[in-house]
Coordinates of C-alpha atoms and ligand atoms in Angstrom, one line a residue:
M21 CA -6.2 -1.2 -26.0
A22 CA -8.9 -1.2 -23.3
L23 CA -6.7 -2.3 -20.4
I24 CA -6.8 0.1 -17.5
T25 CA -5.7 0.1 -13.9
L26 CA -7.8 -0.8 -10.9
R27 CA -7.1 2.6 -9.3
Q28 CA -8.5 4.4 -12.4
L29 CA -11.6 2.3 -12.5
L30 CA -12.4 2.5 -8.7
D31 CA -11.8 6.3 -8.7
H32 CA -14.4 6.5 -11.4
A33 CA -16.7 4.1 -9.5
A34 CA -16.4 6.2 -6.4
E35 CA -17.1 9.5 -8.2
N36 CA -20.2 8.0 -9.8
N37 CA -21.4 5.8 -6.9
Y38 CA -21.2 2.3 -8.3
G39 CA -19.5 -1.0 -7.6
V40 CA -17.6 -3.3 -9.9
P41 CA -17.7 -7.0 -9.8
A42 CA -14.3 -8.7 -10.0
F43 CA -14.8 -12.1 -11.6
N44 CA -12.2 -14.9 -11.3
I45 CA -11.1 -16.5 -14.6
N46 CA -9.2 -19.6 -15.3
N47 CA -10.0 -20.3 -19.0
M48 CA -11.2 -18.9 -22.3
E49 CA -14.9 -19.8 -21.7
Q50 CA -15.1 -17.8 -18.5
G51 CA -13.3 -14.9 -20.1
L52 CA -15.6 -14.8 -23.1
S53 CA -18.8 -15.2 -21.0
I54 CA -17.8 -12.3 -18.7
M55 CA -16.8 -10.1 -21.5
R56 CA -20.0 -10.8 -23.5
A57 CA -22.0 -9.8 -20.4
A58 CA -19.9 -6.6 -20.1
Q59 CA -20.4 -5.8 -23.7
A60 CA -24.2 -6.4 -23.6
C61 CA -24.5 -3.9 -20.7
E62 CA -21.6 -1.6 -21.5
A63 CA -19.8 -2.2 -18.3
P64 CA -16.1 -1.9 -17.4
V65 CA -14.9 -5.1 -15.9
I66 CA -12.3 -6.6 -13.5
L67 CA -11.0 -10.0 -14.4
Q68 CA -8.8 -11.6 -11.7
A69 CA -6.6 -14.6 -11.6
S70 CA -5.7 -16.4 -8.4
R71 CA -2.3 -18.2 -8.0
G72 CA -4.3 -21.3 -8.7
A73 CA -5.6 -19.9 -12.0
R74 CA -2.1 -18.9 -13.0
S75 CA -0.7 -22.4 -12.4
Y76 CA -3.8 -24.0 -14.1
A77 CA -3.8 -21.9 -17.3
G78 CA -0.2 -20.7 -17.3
D79 CA 1.0 -17.1 -17.3
V80 CA 1.6 -17.0 -21.0
M81 CA -1.9 -18.3 -21.8
L82 CA -3.5 -15.8 -19.4
R83 CA -1.5 -12.9 -20.8
H84 CA -2.5 -13.7 -24.4
M85 CA -6.1 -14.3 -23.3
V86 CA -6.4 -10.9 -21.8
V87 CA -4.8 -9.2 -24.8
A88 CA -7.2 -11.2 -27.0
L89 CA -10.2 -10.2 -24.9
A90 CA -9.2 -6.5 -24.9
E91 CA -8.9 -6.7 -28.7
M92 CA -12.3 -8.5 -29.1
F93 CA -14.1 -6.2 -26.7
P94 CA -12.5 -2.8 -27.3
R95 CA -15.3 -0.7 -25.8
N96 CA -15.1 -2.5 -22.4
H97 CA -12.3 -1.2 -20.3
L98 CA -10.8 -4.0 -18.4
V99 CA -8.6 -4.4 -15.4
M100 CA -6.4 -7.5 -15.1
H101 CA -5.8 -8.2 -11.4
Q102 CA -3.8 -10.7 -9.4
D103 CA -6.2 -12.2 -6.7
H104 CA -4.6 -12.9 -3.3
G105 CA -0.9 -12.5 -4.1
N106 CA 1.1 -14.1 -1.3
N107 CA 4.5 -12.4 -1.7
D108 CA 6.5 -9.8 -3.7
A109 CA 7.4 -12.4 -6.4
T110 CA 3.7 -13.3 -7.1
C111 CA 2.7 -9.7 -7.4
L112 CA 5.7 -8.5 -9.5
S113 CA 5.6 -11.4 -11.9
A114 CA 1.9 -10.7 -12.5
I115 CA 2.7 -7.2 -13.5
R116 CA 5.5 -8.5 -15.7
H117 CA 2.9 -10.6 -17.4
G118 CA 0.6 -7.7 -18.2
F119 CA -1.6 -7.5 -15.1
T120 CA -2.5 -3.9 -14.3
S121 CA -3.3 -4.5 -10.7
V122 CA -2.3 -6.8 -7.9
M123 CA -3.6 -7.8 -4.5
M124 CA -0.9 -8.2 -1.9
D125 CA -2.7 -10.3 0.8
G126 CA -0.5 -9.8 3.8
S127 CA -3.2 -10.8 6.3
L128 CA -1.7 -14.3 6.1
L129 CA 1.9 -15.3 5.8
E130 CA 3.3 -16.6 2.5
D131 CA 1.9 -20.0 3.1
M132 CA -1.6 -18.4 3.0
K133 CA -2.6 -20.4 6.1
T134 CA -0.9 -18.6 9.0
P135 CA -2.3 -15.4 10.3
A136 CA 0.3 -12.6 9.9
S137 CA 1.2 -9.9 12.4
Y138 CA 0.1 -6.3 11.7
D139 CA 3.7 -5.2 11.2
Y140 CA 4.4 -7.9 8.7
N141 CA 1.2 -6.9 6.7
V142 CA 2.1 -3.2 6.7
E143 CA 5.7 -3.9 5.6
I144 CA 5.0 -6.3 2.8
T145 CA 2.0 -4.3 1.5
R146 CA 4.0 -1.0 1.6
R147 CA 6.9 -2.6 -0.2
V148 CA 4.8 -4.1 -3.0
T149 CA 2.8 -0.9 -3.3
M150 CA 6.0 1.1 -3.8
A151 CA 7.2 -1.3 -6.6
A152 CA 3.9 -1.5 -8.3
H153 CA 3.3 2.2 -8.3
A154 CA 6.7 2.8 -9.8
V155 CA 5.3 1.2 -13.0
G156 CA 1.8 2.5 -12.6
A157 CA 0.1 -0.7 -11.4
S158 CA -2.5 -0.6 -8.6
V159 CA -2.4 -2.4 -5.3
E160 CA -5.2 -3.9 -3.2
G161 CA -4.2 -4.7 0.4
E162 CA -6.1 -6.8 3.0
L163 CA -6.6 -6.1 6.6
G164 CA -8.5 -8.6 8.8
I165 CA -8.8 -12.3 8.0
L166 CA -11.7 -13.8 6.0
G167 CA -13.6 -16.3 7.9
S168 CA -16.9 -17.2 9.4
L169 CA -18.2 -15.4 12.5
E170 CA -20.4 -18.5 13.2
T171 CA -17.5 -21.0 13.4
G172 CA -14.4 -18.8 13.7
E173 CA -13.0 -20.8 10.8
A174 CA -11.8 -19.8 7.3
A175 CA -13.0 -21.8 4.3
E176 CA -10.2 -23.6 2.5
E177 CA -9.9 -22.7 -1.2
D178 CA -7.3 -24.8 -3.0
G179 CA -5.0 -24.9 0.0
S180 CA -5.4 -21.2 1.0
G181 CA -7.3 -19.9 4.0
A182 CA -6.3 -19.4 7.6
V183 CA -6.0 -22.5 9.7
G184 CA -7.2 -22.8 13.3
K185 CA -9.8 -20.8 15.2
L186 CA -9.9 -17.1 14.6
S187 CA -11.0 -14.5 17.1
Q188 CA -13.7 -11.9 16.4
D189 CA -10.9 -9.3 16.4
Q190 CA -9.2 -11.1 13.6
L191 CA -12.5 -11.7 11.7
L192 CA -13.6 -8.0 11.7
T193 CA -11.3 -5.3 10.4
D194 CA -10.7 -2.6 13.0
P195 CA -11.5 0.9 11.5
D196 CA -8.7 2.7 13.4
Q197 CA -6.2 0.2 12.3
A198 CA -7.5 0.5 8.7
L199 CA -6.8 4.2 8.8
D200 CA -3.2 3.6 9.9
F201 CA -2.8 0.7 7.4
V202 CA -3.9 2.8 4.3
A203 CA -1.8 5.8 5.5
R204 CA 1.3 3.7 5.9
T205 CA 1.0 1.3 2.9
K206 CA -0.5 3.8 0.4
C207 CA -2.5 0.9 -1.1
D208 CA -5.2 1.9 -3.7
A209 CA -7.9 -0.3 -2.3
L210 CA -8.5 -2.1 0.9
A211 CA -10.0 -5.6 1.3
I212 CA -11.8 -5.8 4.6
A213 CA -13.1 -8.7 6.8
C214 CA -16.8 -8.5 7.8
G215 CA -17.8 -12.2 8.2
T216 CA -17.7 -13.3 4.6
S217 CA -15.6 -16.3 3.5
H218 CA -14.5 -17.9 0.3
G219 CA -16.4 -20.8 -1.3
A220 CA -20.0 -22.0 -1.1
Y221 CA -20.3 -22.6 2.6
K222 CA -20.4 -19.1 4.1
F223 CA -23.4 -19.1 6.4
S224 CA -25.6 -21.9 7.9
R225 CA -28.6 -19.6 7.7
K226 CA -29.7 -16.5 5.9
P227 CA -27.2 -14.0 7.2
D228 CA -28.2 -11.2 9.6
G229 CA -26.0 -8.6 11.3
D230 CA -24.6 -11.1 13.8
I231 CA -22.8 -13.1 11.1
L232 CA -22.5 -10.6 8.2
S233 CA -21.3 -7.4 9.7
M234 CA -22.3 -4.6 7.4
E235 CA -21.9 -2.4 10.4
T236 CA -18.1 -3.0 10.2
I237 CA -18.2 -1.7 6.6
R238 CA -20.1 1.4 7.7
Q239 CA -17.6 2.2 10.4
I240 CA -14.6 1.7 8.1
H241 CA -16.2 3.9 5.5
N242 CA -16.9 6.6 8.1
K243 CA -13.2 6.6 9.1
L244 CA -11.9 6.3 5.5
P245 CA -14.6 7.8 3.2
N246 CA -12.1 8.2 0.3
T247 CA -10.7 4.6 0.4
H248 CA -12.0 2.1 -2.0
L249 CA -13.2 -0.9 -0.1
V250 CA -13.2 -4.5 -1.4
M251 CA -15.6 -7.2 -0.3
H252 CA -14.2 -10.7 -0.8
G253 CA -16.3 -13.8 -0.5
S254 CA -19.2 -12.0 -2.2
S255 CA -20.9 -14.9 -4.0
S256 CA -24.6 -15.1 -3.2
V257 CA -24.7 -18.9 -3.7
P258 CA -28.1 -18.7 -5.4
Q259 CA -30.7 -21.2 -4.2
E260 CA -31.7 -22.0 -7.8
L261 CA -28.2 -23.0 -8.6
Q262 CA -27.9 -25.2 -5.5
D263 CA -31.2 -26.8 -6.6
L264 CA -30.1 -27.3 -10.2
I265 CA -26.8 -28.9 -9.2
N266 CA -28.6 -31.2 -6.7
A267 CA -31.4 -32.1 -9.1
H268 CA -28.8 -33.5 -11.4
G269 CA -26.7 -35.7 -9.2
G270 CA -25.0 -33.0 -7.1
A271 CA -24.8 -33.3 -3.3
M272 CA -24.3 -29.8 -2.0
P273 CA -25.5 -29.4 1.6
Q274 CA -27.9 -26.5 2.0
T275 CA -25.9 -23.2 2.4
Y276 CA -26.3 -19.4 2.2
G277 CA -24.2 -16.8 0.6
V278 CA -24.1 -13.0 0.7
P279 CA -27.5 -11.6 -0.5
V280 CA -27.1 -9.3 -3.5
N281 CA -29.1 -6.6 -1.7
E282 CA -26.5 -6.6 1.1
I283 CA -23.8 -6.0 -1.5
E284 CA -25.9 -3.1 -2.9
R285 CA -26.0 -1.7 0.6
G286 CA -22.2 -2.1 0.8
I287 CA -21.8 -0.2 -2.4
L288 CA -23.6 2.7 -0.8
M289 CA -21.0 2.5 2.0
G290 CA -17.9 2.6 -0.1
V291 CA -17.5 -1.0 -1.4
R292 CA -16.2 -0.5 -4.9
K293 CA -14.8 -4.0 -5.8
V294 CA -16.9 -7.1 -5.2
N295 CA -15.1 -10.4 -5.6
I296 CA -17.2 -13.2 -7.1
D297 CA -15.9 -16.7 -8.1
T298 CA -18.1 -19.4 -6.5
D299 CA -21.3 -18.2 -8.2
C300 CA -19.5 -18.3 -11.6
R301 CA -18.4 -21.9 -10.9
M302 CA -21.8 -22.9 -9.8
A303 CA -23.4 -21.3 -12.9
M304 CA -21.3 -23.4 -15.2
T305 CA -21.4 -26.6 -13.2
G306 CA -25.2 -26.5 -12.9
Q307 CA -25.3 -26.7 -16.7
F308 CA -22.6 -29.3 -17.0
R309 CA -24.6 -31.6 -14.7
K310 CA -27.8 -30.9 -16.4
I311 CA -26.5 -31.7 -19.9
A312 CA -24.7 -34.8 -18.6
N313 CA -28.0 -35.9 -17.0
D314 CA -30.4 -34.9 -19.8
M315 CA -28.2 -36.1 -22.7
P316 CA -26.1 -39.1 -21.5
N317 CA -25.0 -39.9 -25.1
E318 CA -23.5 -36.4 -25.6
F319 CA -19.7 -36.2 -25.6
D320 CA -18.9 -33.0 -27.5
P321 CA -17.5 -30.6 -24.8
R322 CA -19.0 -27.6 -26.7
K323 CA -22.5 -29.0 -26.1
F324 CA -21.7 -28.6 -22.4
M325 CA -19.8 -25.3 -22.7
I326 CA -22.4 -23.3 -24.7
P327 CA -25.2 -23.5 -22.1
A328 CA -22.7 -23.1 -19.3
M329 CA -21.3 -20.0 -20.9
Q330 CA -24.8 -18.6 -21.4
E331 CA -25.7 -19.2 -17.7
L332 CA -22.5 -17.5 -16.6
E333 CA -23.1 -14.5 -18.9
D334 CA -26.6 -14.1 -17.5
L335 CA -25.2 -14.1 -13.9
C336 CA -22.6 -11.5 -14.7
R337 CA -25.1 -9.3 -16.5
D338 CA -27.3 -9.4 -13.4
R339 CA -24.4 -8.3 -11.2
F340 CA -23.3 -5.5 -13.6
E341 CA -26.8 -4.2 -13.6
R342 CA -27.4 -4.4 -9.8
F343 CA -24.1 -2.9 -8.9
G344 CA -24.6 0.1 -11.2
T345 CA -21.6 -0.9 -13.4
A346 CA -23.8 -1.2 -16.5
G347 CA -23.6 1.8 -18.8
Q348 CA -20.4 3.2 -17.3
T349 CA -17.6 2.0 -19.7
H350 CA -17.9 4.7 -22.3
K351 CA -17.6 7.4 -19.6
I352 CA -14.1 6.3 -18.8
K353 CA -11.1 7.8 -20.7
P354 CA -8.3 5.3 -20.3
V355 CA -5.1 6.5 -18.6
S356 CA -1.9 4.6 -19.5
M357 CA 0.2 2.9 -16.8
D358 CA 3.1 5.2 -17.7
E359 CA 0.8 8.2 -16.9
M360 CA -0.4 6.5 -13.7
A361 CA 3.3 6.0 -12.7
K362 CA 3.9 9.7 -13.2
R363 CA 0.9 10.6 -11.1
Y364 CA 2.0 8.3 -8.2
A365 CA 5.5 9.8 -8.4
S366 CA 4.1 13.3 -8.1
G367 CA 2.1 12.3 -5.0
A368 CA -1.2 13.1 -6.8
L369 CA -2.6 9.7 -6.1
D370 CA -1.6 9.4 -2.4
P371 CA -4.6 8.1 -0.4
N372 CA -6.6 11.0 0.9
I373 CA -7.3 10.0 4.5
A374 CA -7.5 13.4 6.0
T375 CA -11.3 13.6 6.4
T376 CA -13.6 11.6 8.6
K377 CA -17.2 11.5 7.6
V378 CA -19.8 12.3 10.1
A379 CA -21.6 9.1 10.9
Ligands
G3H687 O1 -9.7 -16.5 -3.6 C1 -10.6 -17.3 -3.9 C2 -11.0 -17.6 -5.3 O2 -12.2 -18.3 -5.3 C3 -9.9 -18.3 -6.1 O3 -10.0 -19.7 -5.9 O4 -7.6 -20.4 -5.7 O5 -9.4 -22.0 -6.3 O6 -8.6 -20.3 -7.9 P1 -8.8 -20.7 -6.5
13P688 P1 -16.5 -16.3 -3.5 O1 -15.9 -17.6 -3.1 O2 -17.6 -15.8 -2.5 O3 -16.9 -16.2 -4.9 O4 -15.3 -15.2 -3.3 C1 -14.3 -15.1 -4.3 C2 -13.2 -14.2 -3.8 O5 -13.3 -13.5 -2.8 C3 -12.0 -14.2 -4.6 O6 -11.0 -13.4 -4.1
ZN689 ZN1 -10.8 -13.4 -2.0

């Protein structure tokens, strides 16, 4: 069994200075494509399911899919992670269904629209972390709210995303508060806000430091050099995929994502988990549109899926290689969740926040 926890994987990534892409999955085709890429470049992998994915595919289907993928790709250690859990029930039911890691996103209230108070965030993240650690599962918390520094607005993804105008204070994680948050919640990884947002429409121009604040990441890493940072909204929204979609009947307005070289810079500054969904969607959709256009008499879904899966596999391979994840899987000796639970109980895995790096 190649299922491991997020904490184990990110500890290894930090020790060896690499980042790990976390790809969202909703169906078998995405799961197979990502795992084929991981196998081809010997990478450990994080698969994550949103609440939307869980209701789309169903928990039973997702659970069996992950078990099947772990069996089919035994050399590729894999983490199964809940993306943007909104309350205790979402996170704990994910663990019950075999997820080895959860995100408790307390930056927003349960409705995933209303910005939450700091105290609310600390309390719910601390509570979920205590319960998850008791069974060895890992927890990612979020501090700061994802959204655009250009517009002060969050993108809406299937009904989730802050409503209303957000202030710069809300859109950029405060390093001192991050220190306090990790100490009080004991979460294993921290999602931060630095100007990225979900979906394709992140930036109206190629981002510079005014709208994508890598400086925020640097400051947080200086305060918390031993905390695994998570960058959400990390799709690069490749121009060639926008062009391919638009050349075959799509109507995506020109947009800009997070350049991959900025993510590589983030990895040097403590970013260990890099969330990517939109790029994967665009990779498949570009091929669906192309086949539909080029072969209007085609109606076998596999004829659409096969090139779409290849395009997704190629994209994932590129990210594994650029983030330094390639070649790492065989270096990891899996630790069971029971063993992780014992280590948490002994205090051995408490966040080490004692040191502050010299800038
Ligand atoms: O959190 C954002 C991911 O892209 C998940 O999106 O809720 O539409 O599955 P989703
Ligand atoms: P993108 O929309 O940039 O792919 O971000 C996905 C994400 O952060 C999932 O949690
Ligand atoms: Zn996200």
